[in-house]
Structures are given as C-alpha cells and as structure tokens.
Short mmCIF file of C-alpha atoms in Angstrom, two decimals:
data_model
loop_
_atom_site.label_atom_id
_atom_site.label_comp_id
_atom_site.label_asym_id
_atom_site.label_seq_id
_atom_site.Cartn_x
_atom_site.Cartn_y
_atom_site.Cartn_z
CA UNK A 1 15.69 -8.18 7.47
CA UNK A 2 11.96 -5.91 7.82
CA UNK A 3 8.72 -7.43 8.45
CA UNK A 4 5.77 -6.07 7.38
CA UNK A 5 2.35 -6.54 9.04
CA UNK A 6 -0.71 -5.29 7.11
CA UNK A 7 -4.39 -4.43 8.94
CA UNK A 8 -7.73 -2.70 8.71
CA UNK A 9 -8.86 -4.36 5.94
CA UNK A 10 -12.69 -5.56 5.89
CA UNK A 11 -16.36 -5.27 4.32
CA UNK A 12 -17.21 -2.27 3.30
CA UNK A 13 -20.61 -0.62 1.06
CA UNK A 14 -19.48 0.87 -2.19
CA UNK A 15 -18.55 4.81 -1.61
CA UNK A 16 -17.38 3.99 2.15
CA UNK A 17 -13.81 4.49 3.32
CA UNK A 18 -11.01 2.19 5.17
CA UNK A 19 -7.89 2.85 6.22
CA UNK A 20 -5.14 0.34 5.56
CA UNK A 21 -1.91 0.30 8.02
CA UNK A 22 1.16 -1.40 7.06
CA UNK A 23 3.67 -1.76 10.35
CA UNK A 24 7.06 -2.71 9.85
CA UNK A 25 9.52 -4.22 12.59
CA UNK A 26 13.23 -5.03 12.29
CA UNK A 27 15.89 -3.71 9.53
CA UNK A 28 15.51 0.00 8.56
CA UNK A 29 12.20 0.63 7.83
CA UNK A 30 12.64 4.49 7.84
CA UNK A 31 15.08 4.16 4.85
CA UNK A 32 12.99 2.30 2.61
CA UNK A 33 10.44 2.89 0.10
CA UNK A 34 7.10 1.76 0.93
CA UNK A 35 4.63 0.51 -1.81
CA UNK A 36 0.80 -0.95 -1.58
CA UNK A 37 -0.33 -3.50 -4.29
CA UNK A 38 -3.40 -5.49 -4.75
CA UNK A 39 -4.57 -8.47 -6.08
CA UNK A 40 -8.10 -9.04 -6.85
CA UNK A 41 -9.66 -12.44 -7.93
CA UNK A 42 -8.47 -14.10 -10.79
CA UNK A 43 -5.95 -11.04 -11.77
CA UNK A 44 -2.32 -10.16 -11.60
CA UNK A 45 -0.98 -8.13 -8.64
CA UNK A 46 -0.99 -4.54 -9.48
CA UNK A 47 0.46 -1.50 -8.34
CA UNK A 48 -1.68 1.18 -6.04
CA UNK A 49 0.71 3.63 -4.51
CA UNK A 50 4.12 4.30 -3.42
CA UNK A 51 5.99 6.33 -1.04
CA UNK A 52 9.45 7.40 -0.59
CA UNK A 53 11.22 6.99 2.74
CA UNK A 54 11.24 11.20 3.10
CA UNK A 55 7.66 10.60 2.18
CA UNK A 56 8.80 13.78 -0.71
CA UNK A 57 7.93 11.29 -3.67
CA UNK A 58 4.74 9.88 -3.90
CA UNK A 59 3.10 8.19 -6.94
CA UNK A 60 -0.81 6.46 -7.59
CA UNK A 61 -2.18 4.37 -9.80
CA UNK A 62 -4.64 6.31 -12.24
CA UNK A 63 -7.52 3.93 -11.12
CA UNK A 64 -7.30 5.05 -7.28
CA UNK A 65 -5.83 9.29 -7.98
CA UNK A 66 -8.14 11.26 -6.13
CA UNK A 67 -9.56 8.36 -3.75
CA UNK A 68 -6.80 7.14 -1.72
CA UNK A 69 -3.88 8.38 -0.16
CA UNK A 70 -0.69 6.96 1.20
CA UNK A 71 1.34 8.35 3.96
CA UNK A 72 3.74 7.71 6.34
CA UNK A 73 5.16 7.89 10.22
CA UNK A 74 8.49 6.83 10.42
CA UNK A 75 8.63 7.37 14.36
CA UNK A 76 5.93 4.59 14.38
CA UNK A 77 7.22 2.49 11.67
CA UNK A 78 3.80 2.77 9.94
CA UNK A 79 2.46 3.19 6.52
CA UNK A 80 -1.08 4.41 5.71
CA UNK A 81 -3.40 3.85 2.83
CA UNK A 82 -6.54 5.70 3.43
CA UNK A 83 -8.97 4.54 0.86
CA UNK A 84 -12.21 6.61 0.38
CA UNK A 85 -15.25 6.23 -2.24
CA UNK A 86 -14.57 2.83 -2.36
CA UNK A 87 -15.93 0.92 -5.68
CA UNK A 88 -16.57 -2.87 -5.97
CA UNK A 89 -13.62 -3.15 -8.46
CA UNK A 90 -11.23 -2.17 -5.23
CA UNK A 91 -11.70 -5.63 -4.11
CA UNK A 92 -8.78 -7.41 -3.63
CA UNK A 93 -6.17 -8.56 -1.25
CA UNK A 94 -3.97 -5.49 -0.40
CA UNK A 95 -0.38 -6.29 0.59
CA UNK A 96 2.62 -3.60 1.44
CA UNK A 97 6.02 -4.05 0.35
CA UNK A 98 9.29 -2.02 1.30
CA UNK A 99 12.73 -1.55 -0.30
CA UNK A 100 15.15 0.88 -1.31
CA UNK A 101 15.02 3.12 -4.53
CA UNK A 102 18.87 3.20 -6.46
CA UNK A 103 19.15 5.40 -9.05
CA UNK A 104 15.37 5.72 -9.71
CA UNK A 105 14.88 2.01 -9.26
CA UNK A 106 12.14 1.04 -6.72
CA UNK A 107 12.91 -2.55 -5.35
CA UNK A 108 10.44 -4.46 -3.14
CA UNK A 109 12.51 -6.88 -0.88
CA UNK A 110 10.03 -7.33 1.47
CA UNK A 111 6.44 -8.26 1.50
CA UNK A 112 3.64 -8.50 4.09
CA UNK A 113 0.80 -10.84 4.24
CA UNK A 114 -2.03 -9.15 2.90
CA UNK A 115 -5.50 -7.96 3.94
CA UNK A 116 -8.61 -8.62 2.31
CA UNK A 117 -11.11 -5.73 1.36
CA UNK A 118 -14.17 -6.48 -0.15
CA UNK A 119 -16.37 -3.74 -1.32
CA UNK A 120 -20.34 -4.45 -1.85
CA UNK A 121 -22.55 -3.25 -3.84
#
C-alpha cells in the first residue's frame, strides 16, 4: 500500500512559479508510475502530467506543456511538479497518483489528498 502526500501549494500571482511535491511511503513507489491531476472549482478532475517509474516516459496535458515539468527522485520517494508561468486558469486542487503501467495502460491505484494552488490576477 502506497501513501501519497502532496505539498507545496499556495497562493501565487499570475506569471509566478510553484513547485509541488508528492512524497510517498509504504509499498514499492519506485516501480510505480506517478501522475499529477487537478480539479478546478465546478469542473471535473483532469490529467496534468505523468512519468513512468524510470522517468523515461513523460507526458503532459496540452494546457501545461512548456510551463510545467514533472520529475522524480526515487531515492527520496518523491515526485515533483515544477509549475512556471502560472495562469489564473491553473487554479485548482492538485493531486498526485501512483500505479503500475501494464501493457501500455496506466492505472492510478493510489491517490493523495491534494494541495490547493490559487493563481491570482
């Protein structure tokens, strides 16, 4: 069983930066893919970025490409989401998730509680 705890959220002005962290404990975190998702007020949860356990395969949502960077440090059991050039539309609760990739299918078996990111104009 993997437990995930997000941190690093907060209030930032448009154009600013934040770095989110997702710290894992228990289970075999280093063999799991990790993803970041977000849920804005009144909207459904959406995919933001994901990375395989080796870091060799990374994908981003079109809305964050070129602004967000996902990375992982398996020695620290932590995955990061560096968010630059933030926009008000990036305001959301950000969640990290982990799970295996089987035959090209990404599964999100474990979820954190989320961290709030608010971008002001």
